[in-house]
Each structure stands twice: as structure tokens, then as C-alpha cells.
């Protein structure tokens, strides 16, 4: 009985050491977060960075319209990396709502950094009146060894 108990304890200890090694970098993900806040609008993104494959997953997005000023609030991701400077599609708070949230992902090669813009958009014209950028969120992984 004592030998069986020792084997179980040894196997459990080995599993806690070996499992993370087998998971490798594909399982590694680190999150960064930024917010933009004014009297008119609020935006927040939390980005999970992953490698092998290079992927932002999940990307959690929240946008809030805080003013009844005739503008629609939109939020869009901007990335810089191996595919260059990319401005991704705008997501807008639907008419009649004050807050919207989305969870998505992005797979676009190595991304060095990302930030987002919260924008006021003319409700009737669809033209962007103004945007405010978040702080830059840098990729927490070092790609020099890749």
C-alpha cells in the first residue's frame, strides 16, 4: 500500500512539471488592457496575445455612448506588425443602446503592438467627427528567438 501511495504522489508531481512543458508556447497567452474615457464616450479593450500561431485571442471590446449629442460611438482596433499598419473595421454602439460589447479574435501574422480608437460618428452622415486613441499595448512576447 505504501509503494502504491508513493507512486501516485510521484506521478502527480511529475504531471505538474511535464504538462506545462508539453503545452509549449502555443498555450502561452498574456493579456493587456487599455481604456479611453471622456464625458461623451468610453472604450475598453483587453487583448490576449498568443504565439504559434500568432493570434490575438480573445479580444474583448466594450464601447459606451455617454452623451445624447446626436453622434454614434464607434471603436476600432489598430495594429502594427509584419503586415504593416492596419486599421480594422469600426464597430458601433447600435441605435437605441448606450453600451455594446464584443468578443473576437485576430490572426494576422506577428503583431508588434496594438491600440484602439474610440470615435464620434455623425449619426446622419456617417462621417467620423473625432477619435481618441488608447495607450499602445505592446506584444508581451519577444520574437527575437522565433
Short mmCIF file of the C-alpha atoms (twelve columns), coordinates in Angstrom:
data_MODEL
# 
_entry.id   MODEL 
# 
loop_
_atom_site.group_PDB 
_atom_site.id 
_atom_site.type_symbol 
_atom_site.label_atom_id 
_atom_site.label_alt_id 
_atom_site.label_comp_id 
_atom_site.label_asym_id 
_atom_site.label_seq_id 
_atom_site.Cartn_x 
_atom_site.Cartn_y 
_atom_site.Cartn_z 
_atom_site.pdbx_PDB_model_num 
ATOM 1   C CA . UNK A 1   0.000   0.000  0.000   1 
ATOM 2   C CA . UNK A 2   2.838   2.363  0.854   1 
ATOM 3   C CA . UNK A 3   4.506   1.760  -2.557  1 
ATOM 4   C CA . UNK A 4   1.225   2.400  -4.407  1 
ATOM 5   C CA . UNK A 5   0.723   5.665  -2.497  1 
ATOM 6   C CA . UNK A 6   4.296   6.789  -3.281  1 
ATOM 7   C CA . UNK A 7   3.814   6.042  -6.972  1 
ATOM 8   C CA . UNK A 8   0.613   8.107  -7.115  1 
ATOM 9   C CA . UNK A 9   2.314   11.066 -5.405  1 
ATOM 10  C CA . UNK A 10  5.339   10.797 -7.718  1 
ATOM 11  C CA . UNK A 11  3.122   10.588 -10.827 1 
ATOM 12  C CA . UNK A 12  1.126   13.641 -9.740  1 
ATOM 13  C CA . UNK A 13  4.298   15.640 -9.077  1 
ATOM 14  C CA . UNK A 14  5.724   14.668 -12.462 1 
ATOM 15  C CA . UNK A 15  2.486   15.670 -14.208 1 
ATOM 16  C CA . UNK A 16  2.658   19.175 -12.746 1 
ATOM 17  C CA . UNK A 17  6.173   19.609 -14.127 1 
ATOM 18  C CA . UNK A 18  5.787   17.886 -17.514 1 
ATOM 19  C CA . UNK A 19  2.352   19.200 -18.588 1 
ATOM 20  C CA . UNK A 20  3.401   22.877 -18.945 1 
ATOM 21  C CA . UNK A 21  6.489   21.801 -20.879 1 
ATOM 22  C CA . UNK A 22  4.413   19.782 -23.336 1 
ATOM 23  C CA . UNK A 23  1.899   22.607 -23.762 1 
ATOM 24  C CA . UNK A 24  4.668   24.852 -25.095 1 
ATOM 25  C CA . UNK A 25  4.307   28.396 -26.383 1 
ATOM 26  C CA . UNK A 26  1.016   27.763 -28.189 1 
ATOM 27  C CA . UNK A 27  -0.715  27.635 -24.843 1 
ATOM 28  C CA . UNK A 28  1.039   30.729 -23.592 1 
ATOM 29  C CA . UNK A 29  -1.055  33.861 -23.685 1 
ATOM 30  C CA . UNK A 30  -0.695  37.130 -21.922 1 
ATOM 31  C CA . UNK A 31  -3.307  39.860 -21.688 1 
ATOM 32  C CA . UNK A 32  -3.035  43.616 -21.966 1 
ATOM 33  C CA . UNK A 33  -5.742  46.184 -21.329 1 
ATOM 34  C CA . UNK A 34  -6.386  49.832 -22.160 1 
ATOM 35  C CA . UNK A 35  -9.267  52.268 -21.744 1 
ATOM 36  C CA . UNK A 36  -10.340 55.608 -23.177 1 
ATOM 37  C CA . UNK A 37  -12.804 57.673 -21.172 1 
ATOM 38  C CA . UNK A 38  -14.427 61.073 -21.718 1 
ATOM 39  C CA . UNK A 39  -17.754 62.658 -20.805 1 
ATOM 40  C CA . UNK A 40  -19.079 61.629 -24.249 1 
ATOM 41  C CA . UNK A 41  -17.820 58.073 -24.573 1 
ATOM 42  C CA . UNK A 42  -15.912 55.184 -23.040 1 
ATOM 43  C CA . UNK A 43  -13.968 52.381 -24.679 1 
ATOM 44  C CA . UNK A 44  -12.069 49.386 -23.324 1 
ATOM 45  C CA . UNK A 45  -10.146 46.537 -24.915 1 
ATOM 46  C CA . UNK A 46  -8.498  43.543 -23.330 1 
ATOM 47  C CA . UNK A 47  -6.216  41.669 -25.713 1 
ATOM 48  C CA . UNK A 48  -4.902  38.161 -25.203 1 
ATOM 49  C CA . UNK A 49  -1.625  37.711 -27.084 1 
ATOM 50  C CA . UNK A 50  -0.673  34.269 -28.357 1 
ATOM 51  C CA . UNK A 51  2.105   32.724 -30.403 1 
ATOM 52  C CA . UNK A 52  2.265   29.568 -32.514 1 
ATOM 53  C CA . UNK A 53  0.044   30.591 -34.210 1 
ATOM 54  C CA . UNK A 54  0.398   34.346 -33.870 1 
ATOM 55  C CA . UNK A 55  -3.032  35.376 -32.726 1 
ATOM 56  C CA . UNK A 56  -4.837  37.988 -30.648 1 
ATOM 57  C CA . UNK A 57  -7.358  35.836 -28.830 1 
ATOM 58  C CA . UNK A 58  -9.582  36.774 -27.176 1 
ATOM 59  C CA . UNK A 59  -10.113 40.441 -27.894 1 
ATOM 60  C CA . UNK A 60  -12.768 41.766 -25.534 1 
ATOM 61  C CA . UNK A 61  -14.242 45.093 -26.605 1 
ATOM 62  C CA . UNK A 62  -16.607 47.461 -24.795 1 
ATOM 63  C CA . UNK A 63  -17.916 50.768 -26.160 1 
ATOM 64  C CA . UNK A 64  -20.258 53.128 -24.366 1 
ATOM 65  C CA . UNK A 65  -22.084 56.246 -25.585 1 
ATOM 66  C CA . UNK A 66  -22.366 58.616 -22.620 1 
ATOM 67  C CA . UNK A 67  -23.931 61.658 -24.304 1 
ATOM 68  C CA . UNK A 68  -27.166 62.402 -26.131 1 
ATOM 69  C CA . UNK A 69  -25.392 64.604 -28.656 1 
ATOM 70  C CA . UNK A 70  -26.534 63.157 -31.985 1 
ATOM 71  C CA . UNK A 71  -23.331 61.181 -32.527 1 
ATOM 72  C CA . UNK A 72  -22.840 57.431 -32.706 1 
ATOM 73  C CA . UNK A 73  -19.878 55.965 -30.798 1 
ATOM 74  C CA . UNK A 74  -17.581 53.562 -32.605 1 
ATOM 75  C CA . UNK A 75  -14.442 51.659 -31.672 1 
ATOM 76  C CA . UNK A 76  -11.765 50.143 -33.904 1 
ATOM 77  C CA . UNK A 77  -8.519  48.243 -33.438 1 
ATOM 78  C CA . UNK A 78  -5.245  49.431 -34.972 1 
ATOM 79  C CA . UNK A 79  -2.252  47.070 -35.258 1 
ATOM 80  C CA . UNK A 80  1.375   47.362 -36.315 1 
ATOM 81  C CA . UNK A 81  3.368   44.313 -37.291 1 
ATOM 82  C CA . UNK A 82  4.637   42.188 -40.136 1 
ATOM 83  C CA . UNK A 83  1.628   43.110 -42.314 1 
ATOM 84  C CA . UNK A 84  2.233   46.814 -41.682 1 
ATOM 85  C CA . UNK A 85  -0.032  49.421 -40.105 1 
ATOM 86  C CA . UNK A 86  -3.610  48.092 -40.201 1 
ATOM 87  C CA . UNK A 87  -6.790  49.901 -39.179 1 
ATOM 88  C CA . UNK A 88  -9.500  47.304 -38.625 1 
ATOM 89  C CA . UNK A 89  -13.267 47.657 -39.098 1 
ATOM 90  C CA . UNK A 90  -15.215 50.054 -36.914 1 
ATOM 91  C CA . UNK A 91  -17.760 48.577 -34.504 1 
ATOM 92  C CA . UNK A 92  -20.543 50.913 -33.403 1 
ATOM 93  C CA . UNK A 93  -22.919 51.020 -30.478 1 
ATOM 94  C CA . UNK A 94  -26.309 50.123 -32.007 1 
ATOM 95  C CA . UNK A 95  -29.027 52.766 -32.160 1 
ATOM 96  C CA . UNK A 96  -31.137 52.791 -29.014 1 
ATOM 97  C CA . UNK A 97  -28.373 51.319 -26.846 1 
ATOM 98  C CA . UNK A 98  -25.791 53.058 -24.696 1 
ATOM 99  C CA . UNK A 99  -23.337 50.150 -24.366 1 
ATOM 100 C CA . UNK A 100 -22.177 47.340 -26.629 1 
ATOM 101 C CA . UNK A 101 -19.606 44.609 -26.180 1 
ATOM 102 C CA . UNK A 102 -17.958 42.084 -28.447 1 
ATOM 103 C CA . UNK A 103 -15.536 39.193 -28.091 1 
ATOM 104 C CA . UNK A 104 -13.498 38.330 -31.153 1 
ATOM 105 C CA . UNK A 105 -10.017 37.278 -32.299 1 
ATOM 106 C CA . UNK A 106 -7.485  38.261 -34.932 1 
ATOM 107 C CA . UNK A 107 -4.926  36.154 -36.749 1 
ATOM 108 C CA . UNK A 108 -2.744  38.390 -38.924 1 
ATOM 109 C CA . UNK A 109 0.876   37.312 -38.513 1 
ATOM 110 C CA . UNK A 110 3.257   38.802 -35.959 1 
ATOM 111 C CA . UNK A 111 1.833   41.933 -34.320 1 
ATOM 112 C CA . UNK A 112 4.290   44.219 -32.527 1 
ATOM 113 C CA . UNK A 113 1.697   46.412 -30.870 1 
ATOM 114 C CA . UNK A 114 -1.932  47.410 -30.926 1 
ATOM 115 C CA . UNK A 115 -4.120  50.254 -29.781 1 
ATOM 116 C CA . UNK A 116 -7.694  51.256 -30.405 1 
ATOM 117 C CA . UNK A 117 -9.596  54.400 -31.247 1 
ATOM 118 C CA . UNK A 118 -12.958 55.463 -29.856 1 
ATOM 119 C CA . UNK A 119 -14.710 57.714 -32.356 1 
ATOM 120 C CA . UNK A 120 -17.704 60.018 -32.555 1 
ATOM 121 C CA . UNK A 121 -19.522 59.430 -35.823 1 
ATOM 122 C CA . UNK A 122 -22.212 61.671 -37.301 1 
ATOM 123 C CA . UNK A 123 -25.482 59.753 -36.993 1 
ATOM 124 C CA . UNK A 124 -26.897 61.051 -40.267 1 
ATOM 125 C CA . UNK A 125 -23.694 61.480 -42.305 1 
ATOM 126 C CA . UNK A 126 -21.659 58.501 -41.102 1 
ATOM 127 C CA . UNK A 127 -18.581 60.727 -41.150 1 
ATOM 128 C CA . UNK A 128 -16.068 60.453 -38.317 1 
ATOM 129 C CA . UNK A 129 -16.136 63.696 -36.329 1 
ATOM 130 C CA . UNK A 130 -13.291 62.860 -33.936 1 
ATOM 131 C CA . UNK A 131 -11.339 59.951 -32.468 1 
ATOM 132 C CA . UNK A 132 -9.261  59.439 -29.369 1 
ATOM 133 C CA . UNK A 133 -6.580  56.740 -29.267 1 
ATOM 134 C CA . UNK A 134 -5.815  54.480 -26.335 1 
ATOM 135 C CA . UNK A 135 -2.353  53.833 -24.988 1 
ATOM 136 C CA . UNK A 136 -0.273  51.462 -27.102 1 
ATOM 137 C CA . UNK A 137 -0.403  47.848 -25.930 1 
ATOM 138 C CA . UNK A 138 2.881   46.127 -26.781 1 
ATOM 139 C CA . UNK A 139 3.181   42.449 -27.546 1 
ATOM 140 C CA . UNK A 140 4.457   40.865 -24.311 1 
ATOM 141 C CA . UNK A 141 6.347   38.144 -26.227 1 
ATOM 142 C CA . UNK A 142 9.876   38.623 -27.535 1 
ATOM 143 C CA . UNK A 143 10.028  37.384 -31.141 1 
ATOM 144 C CA . UNK A 144 13.828  37.508 -31.433 1 
ATOM 145 C CA . UNK A 145 14.066  33.764 -30.796 1 
ATOM 146 C CA . UNK A 146 11.333  32.825 -33.305 1 
# 
